[in-house]
Amino acid sequence: MFAIGEASKRSGVAIETIRYYEREGIVIKPARGDNGRRAYSEKEIGQLRFIKRCRDLGFTIKDAQALLSLGEQQDENCKIAHDMSKAHLESVREKIESLRQLEKALEELMGNCASGNLQCPLLDRLHAD
Amino acid sequence: MFAIGEASKRSGVAIETIRYYEREGIVIKPARGDNGRRAYSEKEIGQLRFIKRCRDLGFTIKDAQALLSLGEQQDENCKIAHDMSKAHLESVREKIESLRQLEKALEELMGNCASGNLQCPLLDRLHAD
DNA sequence: CTTGATCCTGTAGTTACTACAGCATTTATA
DNA sequence: TATAAATGCTGTAGTAACTACAGGATCAAG
C-alpha cells in the first residue's frame, strides 16, 4: 500500500487532485491506515493513471469514468470505447478547425498594422460598426 | 437610448452576459430610466460589440478591456495592440499544435480497434502500466 | 383589462481543478 | 533522543466566463 504522495508520483495525478477525485466520487475511497492516512493499492493507482491518460487525451472526467467502467464489463466494450473515441476525435478536429480560422483572422487583423501607427487599423477594425 | 434586449441584439452579447459584465465592472454602468431599467447609448453598445469581437477572437476579458482602453489613449496604441495580438496568435498556434498531437494520439489509439473485439486494444492501452 | 414580452435583483451552478489555512503526524538528521 | 522538515489531514474559497433560474415588477398590444 502507498501513501497519497507516492500514489501521486506513480499515477502522475497531483495530490490535491486525487483528493478532489475522491470528494467528487470519481474514484472510490481508498482504505485508511491506523493513522487515518489514505492507503492506495496498485489497482487504485492504476485507475488514477487511467483517468490521467484520458484527461491528457482531452476526454472529460465523465468520459473517463465511462471508459473506466467499461473495463469491468465484458460485452460491446470495444465498440463503445471506439464510438466514444470517434466522437471525441471529431470534436478535437472541430476545435482545430475553429482555431485555424481564428489564426487566420488574427493574422489578417495584424497584417497592415505596423508598429509606428498612431491610428491603429487593428483597433479600428475591432471598433467598426 | 436602447433597452437591454435591444443592446443585446445590436451587440451580439447575451442579456445575462451584459448584466454580468456590468456586475464585474468590465463595462461602465449604463444610465437608468425612470422605471429603473437600463438604457444604453450607441457608444455603450459599441463597447459591448468590441468586447464580443475580442472574445470571438479568443482574447481573454482582461485583454479585451486592455484593448478597449487603448482606444481612449493616443500614443503607442498600435504597437501595444500589435504586441498583444502577436502574443495571442502564438498561444493560438500552440493550442493548434497540441490539439494536432492529440488528434494523432487518438487516431493511433483507435487504429487497430475494430468493433467486434472482446478484448479492446484501446482500453488496454489506456490501462497499461 | 388581460396576456405576453421584457425587465429587475439575487443567487447558485458549470468544469476541473488549484491554493491555501491551520493543524497532526511521520521521517530524517544532529 | 530532540528537533526540524516533510508529509498528511480537513475544510473552504478561488479560478474563467459565463449560464440558469426564482420570484417578482412593469410595459406594450389588442
mmCIF file of N, CA, C and O in Angstrom, chain B residues 19-54:
data_model
loop_
_atom_site.group_PDB
_atom_site.id
_atom_site.type_symbol
_atom_site.label_atom_id
_atom_site.label_comp_id
_atom_site.label_asym_id
_atom_site.label_seq_id
_atom_site.Cartn_x
_atom_site.Cartn_y
_atom_site.Cartn_z
ATOM 1 N N ARG B 19 -25.369 41.919 -18.206
ATOM 2 C CA ARG B 19 -25.513 42.229 -16.773
ATOM 3 C C ARG B 19 -24.299 41.731 -15.994
ATOM 4 O O ARG B 19 -23.842 42.377 -15.048
ATOM 5 N N TYR B 20 -23.796 40.579 -16.418
ATOM 6 C CA TYR B 20 -22.587 40.036 -15.789
ATOM 7 C C TYR B 20 -21.398 40.984 -15.984
ATOM 8 O O TYR B 20 -20.668 41.288 -15.042
ATOM 9 N N TYR B 21 -21.230 41.492 -17.184
ATOM 10 C CA TYR B 21 -20.141 42.440 -17.462
ATOM 11 C C TYR B 21 -20.269 43.674 -16.566
ATOM 12 O O TYR B 21 -19.280 44.224 -16.096
ATOM 13 N N GLU B 22 -21.509 44.102 -16.349
ATOM 14 C CA GLU B 22 -21.720 45.276 -15.510
ATOM 15 C C GLU B 22 -21.356 44.975 -14.056
ATOM 16 O O GLU B 22 -20.629 45.740 -13.419
ATOM 17 N N ARG B 23 -21.852 43.846 -13.566
ATOM 18 C CA ARG B 23 -21.556 43.430 -12.185
ATOM 19 C C ARG B 23 -20.062 43.371 -11.936
ATOM 20 O O ARG B 23 -19.580 43.776 -10.888
ATOM 21 N N GLU B 24 -19.339 42.854 -12.911
ATOM 22 C CA GLU B 24 -17.908 42.645 -12.751
ATOM 23 C C GLU B 24 -17.091 43.892 -13.065
ATOM 24 O O GLU B 24 -15.874 43.860 -12.987
ATOM 25 N N GLY B 25 -17.755 44.971 -13.434
ATOM 26 C CA GLY B 25 -17.037 46.201 -13.735
ATOM 27 C C GLY B 25 -16.282 46.156 -15.048
ATOM 28 O O GLY B 25 -15.344 46.923 -15.263
ATOM 29 N N ILE B 26 -16.660 45.257 -15.936
ATOM 30 C CA ILE B 26 -15.982 45.122 -17.220
ATOM 31 C C ILE B 26 -16.434 46.242 -18.163
ATOM 32 O O ILE B 26 -15.660 46.730 -18.979
ATOM 33 N N VAL B 27 -17.661 46.637 -18.041
ATOM 34 C CA VAL B 27 -18.148 47.847 -18.723
ATOM 35 C C VAL B 27 -18.739 48.779 -17.664
ATOM 36 O O VAL B 27 -19.092 48.333 -16.574
ATOM 37 N N ILE B 28 -18.819 50.075 -17.989
ATOM 38 C CA ILE B 28 -19.377 51.014 -17.014
ATOM 39 C C ILE B 28 -20.889 50.834 -16.935
ATOM 40 O O ILE B 28 -21.510 50.331 -17.875
ATOM 41 N N LYS B 29 -21.451 51.249 -15.813
ATOM 42 C CA LYS B 29 -22.897 51.104 -15.627
ATOM 43 C C LYS B 29 -23.631 52.066 -16.539
ATOM 44 O O LYS B 29 -23.301 53.252 -16.582
ATOM 45 N N PRO B 30 -24.636 51.557 -17.248
ATOM 46 C CA PRO B 30 -25.410 52.439 -18.121
ATOM 47 C C PRO B 30 -26.376 53.282 -17.293
ATOM 48 O O PRO B 30 -26.613 52.997 -16.119
ATOM 49 N N ALA B 31 -26.928 54.318 -17.923
ATOM 50 C CA ALA B 31 -27.956 55.129 -17.264
ATOM 51 C C ALA B 31 -29.185 54.254 -17.018
ATOM 52 O O ALA B 31 -29.321 53.178 -17.602
ATOM 53 N N ARG B 32 -30.049 54.763 -16.141
ATOM 54 C CA ARG B 32 -31.304 54.065 -15.884
ATOM 55 C C ARG B 32 -32.457 55.003 -16.208
ATOM 56 O O ARG B 32 -32.389 56.207 -15.920
ATOM 57 N N GLY B 33 -33.535 54.446 -16.751
ATOM 58 C CA GLY B 33 -34.738 55.244 -16.985
ATOM 59 C C GLY B 33 -35.500 55.439 -15.682
ATOM 60 O O GLY B 33 -35.098 54.923 -14.643
ATOM 61 N N ASP B 34 -36.586 56.185 -15.750
ATOM 62 C CA ASP B 34 -37.409 56.431 -14.565
ATOM 63 C C ASP B 34 -37.930 55.120 -13.970
ATOM 64 O O ASP B 34 -38.156 55.017 -12.768
ATOM 65 N N ASN B 35 -38.135 54.156 -14.839
ATOM 66 C CA ASN B 35 -38.624 52.850 -14.403
ATOM 67 C C ASN B 35 -37.524 51.976 -13.789
ATOM 68 O O ASN B 35 -37.786 50.883 -13.332
ATOM 69 N N GLY B 36 -36.310 52.473 -13.794
ATOM 70 C CA GLY B 36 -35.207 51.698 -13.227
ATOM 71 C C GLY B 36 -34.535 50.780 -14.223
ATOM 72 O O GLY B 36 -33.589 50.078 -13.885
ATOM 73 N N ARG B 37 -35.019 50.800 -15.451
ATOM 74 C CA ARG B 37 -34.428 49.905 -16.442
ATOM 75 C C ARG B 37 -33.187 50.512 -17.099
ATOM 76 O O ARG B 37 -33.097 51.722 -17.257
ATOM 77 N N ARG B 38 -32.268 49.638 -17.486
ATOM 78 C CA ARG B 38 -31.023 50.101 -18.096
ATOM 79 C C ARG B 38 -31.291 50.720 -19.468
ATOM 80 O O ARG B 38 -32.105 50.211 -20.244
ATOM 81 N N ALA B 39 -30.582 51.820 -19.746
ATOM 82 C CA ALA B 39 -30.720 52.479 -21.043
ATOM 83 C C ALA B 39 -29.345 52.675 -21.659
ATOM 84 O O ALA B 39 -28.480 53.342 -21.088
ATOM 85 N N TYR B 40 -29.119 52.046 -22.821
ATOM 86 C CA TYR B 40 -27.801 52.038 -23.452
ATOM 87 C C TYR B 40 -27.704 53.035 -24.600
ATOM 88 O O TYR B 40 -28.624 53.142 -25.421
ATOM 89 N N SER B 41 -26.567 53.735 -24.647
ATOM 90 C CA SER B 41 -26.280 54.618 -25.778
ATOM 91 C C SER B 41 -25.610 53.808 -26.888
ATOM 92 O O SER B 41 -25.147 52.684 -26.657
ATOM 93 N N GLU B 42 -25.546 54.407 -28.065
ATOM 94 C CA GLU B 42 -24.843 53.786 -29.197
ATOM 95 C C GLU B 42 -23.409 53.437 -28.798
ATOM 96 O O GLU B 42 -22.894 52.381 -29.133
ATOM 97 N N LYS B 43 -22.791 54.366 -28.102
ATOM 98 C CA LYS B 43 -21.388 54.188 -27.734
ATOM 99 C C LYS B 43 -21.219 52.965 -26.824
ATOM 100 O O LYS B 43 -20.295 52.161 -26.994
ATOM 101 N N GLU B 44 -22.120 52.846 -25.862
ATOM 102 C CA GLU B 44 -22.031 51.711 -24.938
ATOM 103 C C GLU B 44 -22.262 50.391 -25.668
ATOM 104 O O GLU B 44 -21.623 49.383 -25.377
ATOM 105 N N ILE B 45 -23.188 50.424 -26.604
ATOM 106 C CA ILE B 45 -23.427 49.229 -27.413
ATOM 107 C C ILE B 45 -22.187 48.903 -28.245
ATOM 108 O O ILE B 45 -21.805 47.738 -28.402
ATOM 109 N N GLY B 46 -21.519 49.939 -28.723
ATOM 110 C CA GLY B 46 -20.276 49.755 -29.464
ATOM 111 C C GLY B 46 -19.211 49.064 -28.621
ATOM 112 O O GLY B 46 -18.466 48.223 -29.120
ATOM 113 N N GLN B 47 -19.154 49.436 -27.357
ATOM 114 C CA GLN B 47 -18.174 48.804 -26.465
ATOM 115 C C GLN B 47 -18.491 47.328 -26.269
ATOM 116 O O GLN B 47 -17.588 46.483 -26.248
ATOM 117 N N LEU B 48 -19.758 47.041 -26.118
ATOM 118 C CA LEU B 48 -20.152 45.630 -25.978
ATOM 119 C C LEU B 48 -19.755 44.840 -27.219
ATOM 120 O O LEU B 48 -19.222 43.728 -27.132
ATOM 121 N N ARG B 49 -19.987 45.457 -28.388
ATOM 122 C CA ARG B 49 -19.651 44.791 -29.641
ATOM 123 C C ARG B 49 -18.143 44.565 -29.738
ATOM 124 O O ARG B 49 -17.685 43.513 -30.184
ATOM 125 N N PHE B 50 -17.398 45.549 -29.296
ATOM 126 C CA PHE B 50 -15.940 45.447 -29.292
ATOM 127 C C PHE B 50 -15.486 44.249 -28.451
ATOM 128 O O PHE B 50 -14.686 43.416 -28.891
ATOM 129 N N ILE B 51 -16.033 44.177 -27.263
ATOM 130 C CA ILE B 51 -15.672 43.075 -26.370
ATOM 131 C C ILE B 51 -16.074 41.732 -26.978
ATOM 132 O O ILE B 51 -15.316 40.766 -26.948
ATOM 133 N N LYS B 52 -17.247 41.707 -27.552
ATOM 134 C CA LYS B 52 -17.712 40.478 -28.214
ATOM 135 C C LYS B 52 -16.722 40.033 -29.296
ATOM 136 O O LYS B 52 -16.375 38.852 -29.399
ATOM 137 N N ARG B 53 -16.264 40.970 -30.102
ATOM 138 C CA ARG B 53 -15.316 40.626 -31.175
ATOM 139 C C ARG B 53 -14.014 40.094 -30.609
ATOM 140 O O ARG B 53 -13.463 39.120 -31.116
ATOM 141 N N CYS B 54 -13.542 40.745 -29.561
ATOM 142 C CA CYS B 54 -12.309 40.276 -28.938
ATOM 143 C C CYS B 54 -12.489 38.851 -28.414
ATOM 144 O O CYS B 54 -11.652 37.973 -28.625
#
